[in-house]
Amino acid sequence: MKLFTRNMVLRAAGSLLALSALLPPVAANAARIENPVAVFSGLDKITGRITTFDVYVNETVQFGALQVTPKACYSRDQAEAQKIDGFVEVDEITLDRKIRRIFTGWMFAASPGLNAVEHPIYDVWLKDCKTSSDVPAPDGAKATAR
């Protein structure tokens, strides 16, 4: 069994320290910014038309037979790589006028197909989060970020 001398340990530690100085710094997790407006795109598969629409958090907008309700919409500081994500509920209005939940979960703007709304006629995906909208704010909604 080989014994390590103090000099060997110090040389190894010095080498590791020098090597770590060459590595790029690890980025700290950027703080999530909570936004009051979520931006969605919706595809009508029958007409092929894509529509972009703003929805205030905790408000519902109807797109075709779907009701889209964002519960949260987060972005990152402009200096950071943008990671847009939102927690969304999507309901379908059936032919007999009943409301059926077809999606509840996180959507990621960078990967729209990851958690997609599966519907035979419509696709809906999160595009962005914003601090304000041209659409008038509903009663009780905040038009700007906190």
mmCIF file of C-alpha atoms in Angstrom:
data_model
loop_
_atom_site.group_PDB
_atom_site.id
_atom_site.type_symbol
_atom_site.label_atom_id
_atom_site.label_comp_id
_atom_site.label_asym_id
_atom_site.label_seq_id
_atom_site.Cartn_x
_atom_site.Cartn_y
_atom_site.Cartn_z
ATOM 1 C CA MET A 1 0.000 0.000 0.000
ATOM 2 C CA LYS A 2 1.384 3.354 -1.042
ATOM 3 C CA LEU A 3 1.428 6.187 1.480
ATOM 4 C CA PHE A 4 0.815 9.689 0.249
ATOM 5 C CA THR A 5 3.268 12.286 1.434
ATOM 6 C CA ARG A 6 2.239 15.777 2.328
ATOM 7 C CA ASN A 7 3.951 17.163 -0.791
ATOM 8 C CA MET A 8 2.032 14.742 -3.039
ATOM 9 C CA VAL A 9 -1.283 15.799 -1.526
ATOM 10 C CA LEU A 10 -0.429 19.503 -1.846
ATOM 11 C CA ARG A 11 0.636 19.062 -5.489
ATOM 12 C CA ALA A 12 -2.581 17.217 -6.297
ATOM 13 C CA ALA A 13 -4.671 19.885 -4.565
ATOM 14 C CA GLY A 14 -2.804 22.635 -6.430
ATOM 15 C CA SER A 15 -3.370 20.875 -9.747
ATOM 16 C CA LEU A 16 -7.089 20.545 -9.047
ATOM 17 C CA LEU A 17 -7.301 24.199 -8.081
ATOM 18 C CA ALA A 18 -5.519 25.262 -11.282
ATOM 19 C CA LEU A 19 -7.780 23.018 -13.352
ATOM 20 C CA SER A 20 -10.912 24.434 -11.745
ATOM 21 C CA ALA A 21 -9.784 27.950 -12.686
ATOM 22 C CA LEU A 22 -9.858 26.903 -16.358
ATOM 23 C CA LEU A 23 -13.440 25.641 -16.195
ATOM 24 C CA PRO A 24 -16.256 28.051 -17.054
ATOM 25 C CA PRO A 25 -18.184 29.380 -14.079
ATOM 26 C CA VAL A 26 -21.403 27.578 -13.274
ATOM 27 C CA ALA A 27 -24.369 29.838 -13.866
ATOM 28 C CA ALA A 28 -26.610 30.387 -10.901
ATOM 29 C CA ASN A 29 -30.263 29.622 -11.388
ATOM 30 C CA ALA A 30 -31.954 32.774 -12.590
ATOM 31 C CA ALA A 31 -34.921 33.932 -10.593
ATOM 32 C CA ARG A 32 -38.265 33.336 -12.212
ATOM 33 C CA ILE A 33 -40.278 36.444 -12.998
ATOM 34 C CA GLU A 34 -44.014 36.061 -12.518
ATOM 35 C CA ASN A 35 -45.942 37.687 -15.367
ATOM 36 C CA PRO A 36 -49.643 38.625 -15.467
ATOM 37 C CA VAL A 37 -50.135 37.808 -19.174
ATOM 38 C CA ALA A 38 -49.560 34.567 -21.078
ATOM 39 C CA VAL A 39 -49.284 34.564 -24.871
ATOM 40 C CA PHE A 40 -50.625 31.506 -26.683
ATOM 41 C CA SER A 41 -50.828 30.369 -30.273
ATOM 42 C CA GLY A 42 -53.674 28.226 -31.443
ATOM 43 C CA LEU A 43 -53.971 26.181 -34.621
ATOM 44 C CA ASP A 44 -57.320 25.405 -36.192
ATOM 45 C CA LYS A 45 -56.516 22.148 -38.013
ATOM 46 C CA ILE A 46 -59.548 22.463 -40.302
ATOM 47 C CA THR A 47 -58.652 25.877 -41.743
ATOM 48 C CA GLY A 48 -54.909 25.751 -41.070
ATOM 49 C CA ARG A 49 -55.127 29.183 -39.461
ATOM 50 C CA ILE A 50 -52.821 30.037 -36.551
ATOM 51 C CA THR A 51 -54.056 32.654 -34.094
ATOM 52 C CA THR A 52 -51.987 34.326 -31.378
ATOM 53 C CA PHE A 53 -53.851 35.567 -28.313
ATOM 54 C CA ASP A 54 -53.116 37.040 -24.885
ATOM 55 C CA VAL A 55 -54.697 35.677 -21.711
ATOM 56 C CA TYR A 56 -54.394 37.197 -18.251
ATOM 57 C CA VAL A 57 -53.383 34.751 -15.516
ATOM 58 C CA ASN A 58 -56.439 33.171 -13.840
ATOM 59 C CA GLU A 59 -58.705 34.381 -16.659
ATOM 60 C CA THR A 60 -60.236 32.209 -19.378
ATOM 61 C CA VAL A 61 -60.255 32.799 -23.133
ATOM 62 C CA GLN A 62 -62.140 30.644 -25.598
ATOM 63 C CA PHE A 63 -60.350 29.430 -28.720
ATOM 64 C CA GLY A 64 -62.758 27.441 -30.875
ATOM 65 C CA ALA A 65 -64.246 24.785 -28.610
ATOM 66 C CA LEU A 66 -61.404 25.141 -26.088
ATOM 67 C CA GLN A 67 -61.240 27.291 -22.975
ATOM 68 C CA VAL A 68 -57.657 28.212 -22.048
ATOM 69 C CA THR A 69 -56.844 29.334 -18.479
ATOM 70 C CA PRO A 70 -53.243 30.080 -17.481
ATOM 71 C CA LYS A 71 -52.644 29.744 -13.744
ATOM 72 C CA ALA A 72 -49.025 30.967 -13.807
ATOM 73 C CA CYS A 73 -46.634 32.344 -16.418
ATOM 74 C CA TYR A 74 -42.911 32.651 -15.692
ATOM 75 C CA SER A 75 -39.986 34.104 -17.604
ATOM 76 C CA ARG A 76 -36.387 34.982 -16.729
ATOM 77 C CA ASP A 77 -34.459 38.250 -16.617
ATOM 78 C CA GLN A 78 -33.577 39.608 -20.083
ATOM 79 C CA ALA A 79 -29.867 39.044 -19.377
ATOM 80 C CA GLU A 80 -30.489 35.313 -18.899
ATOM 81 C CA ALA A 81 -31.399 32.671 -21.450
ATOM 82 C CA GLN A 82 -35.160 32.852 -21.753
ATOM 83 C CA LYS A 83 -37.085 29.938 -20.348
ATOM 84 C CA ILE A 84 -40.785 30.624 -20.648
ATOM 85 C CA ASP A 85 -43.051 28.249 -18.770
ATOM 86 C CA GLY A 86 -46.613 28.340 -17.575
ATOM 87 C CA PHE A 87 -49.118 26.212 -15.736
ATOM 88 C CA VAL A 88 -52.237 25.919 -17.872
ATOM 89 C CA GLU A 89 -55.698 24.360 -17.757
ATOM 90 C CA VAL A 90 -57.550 23.640 -20.996
ATOM 91 C CA ASP A 91 -61.208 22.620 -21.108
ATOM 92 C CA GLU A 92 -63.240 21.453 -24.083
ATOM 93 C CA ILE A 93 -66.845 22.463 -24.632
ATOM 94 C CA THR A 94 -68.478 19.293 -25.956
ATOM 95 C CA LEU A 95 -71.336 19.144 -28.468
ATOM 96 C CA ASP A 96 -73.813 18.605 -25.632
ATOM 97 C CA ARG A 97 -72.460 21.833 -24.009
ATOM 98 C CA LYS A 98 -70.641 20.137 -21.167
ATOM 99 C CA ILE A 99 -67.193 21.246 -20.118
ATOM 100 C CA ARG A 100 -64.536 18.548 -20.004
ATOM 101 C CA ARG A 101 -60.958 19.103 -18.790
ATOM 102 C CA ILE A 102 -58.527 17.836 -21.433
ATOM 103 C CA PHE A 103 -55.246 19.286 -20.136
ATOM 104 C CA THR A 104 -53.753 20.421 -16.847
ATOM 105 C CA GLY A 105 -50.018 20.932 -16.570
ATOM 106 C CA TRP A 106 -46.895 22.854 -17.416
ATOM 107 C CA MET A 107 -46.243 24.154 -20.919
ATOM 108 C CA PHE A 108 -42.775 25.205 -22.047
ATOM 109 C CA ALA A 109 -42.389 27.722 -24.878
ATOM 110 C CA ALA A 110 -39.030 26.242 -25.886
ATOM 111 C CA SER A 111 -40.601 22.772 -26.328
ATOM 112 C CA PRO A 112 -44.214 23.202 -27.446
ATOM 113 C CA GLY A 113 -44.597 19.511 -28.275
ATOM 114 C CA LEU A 114 -43.451 18.340 -24.849
ATOM 115 C CA ASN A 115 -46.797 18.901 -23.111
ATOM 116 C CA ALA A 116 -49.169 19.577 -25.934
ATOM 117 C CA VAL A 117 -52.929 19.845 -25.861
ATOM 118 C CA GLU A 118 -54.213 16.808 -27.729
ATOM 119 C CA HIS A 119 -57.436 17.652 -29.532
ATOM 120 C CA PRO A 120 -58.669 16.463 -32.947
ATOM 121 C CA ILE A 121 -59.406 19.987 -34.236
ATOM 122 C CA TYR A 122 -57.265 22.434 -32.226
ATOM 123 C CA ASP A 123 -53.679 22.726 -31.013
ATOM 124 C CA VAL A 124 -52.758 25.282 -28.345
ATOM 125 C CA TRP A 125 -49.268 26.076 -27.091
ATOM 126 C CA LEU A 126 -47.565 28.692 -24.899
ATOM 127 C CA LYS A 127 -45.417 31.219 -26.777
ATOM 128 C CA ASP A 128 -44.445 33.883 -24.269
ATOM 129 C CA CYS A 129 -45.169 35.686 -21.010
ATOM 130 C CA LYS A 130 -45.545 39.467 -20.792
ATOM 131 C CA THR A 131 -46.001 42.175 -18.235
ATOM 132 C CA SER A 132 -48.832 43.891 -20.114
ATOM 133 C CA SER A 133 -51.206 43.430 -23.020
ATOM 134 C CA ASP A 134 -53.131 45.485 -25.571
ATOM 135 C CA VAL A 135 -56.168 43.514 -24.428
ATOM 136 C CA PRO A 136 -57.932 45.394 -21.612
ATOM 137 C CA ALA A 137 -57.330 43.868 -18.192
ATOM 138 C CA PRO A 138 -60.383 42.199 -16.666
ATOM 139 C CA ASP A 139 -61.667 43.448 -13.313
ATOM 140 C CA GLY A 140 -59.228 42.486 -10.580
ATOM 141 C CA ALA A 141 -56.368 41.579 -12.943
ATOM 142 C CA LYS A 142 -53.125 43.518 -12.807
ATOM 143 C CA ALA A 143 -51.927 44.973 -16.085
ATOM 144 C CA THR A 144 -48.297 45.157 -15.007
ATOM 145 C CA ALA A 145 -45.931 42.850 -13.168
ATOM 146 C CA ARG A 146 -45.532 43.118 -9.431
#
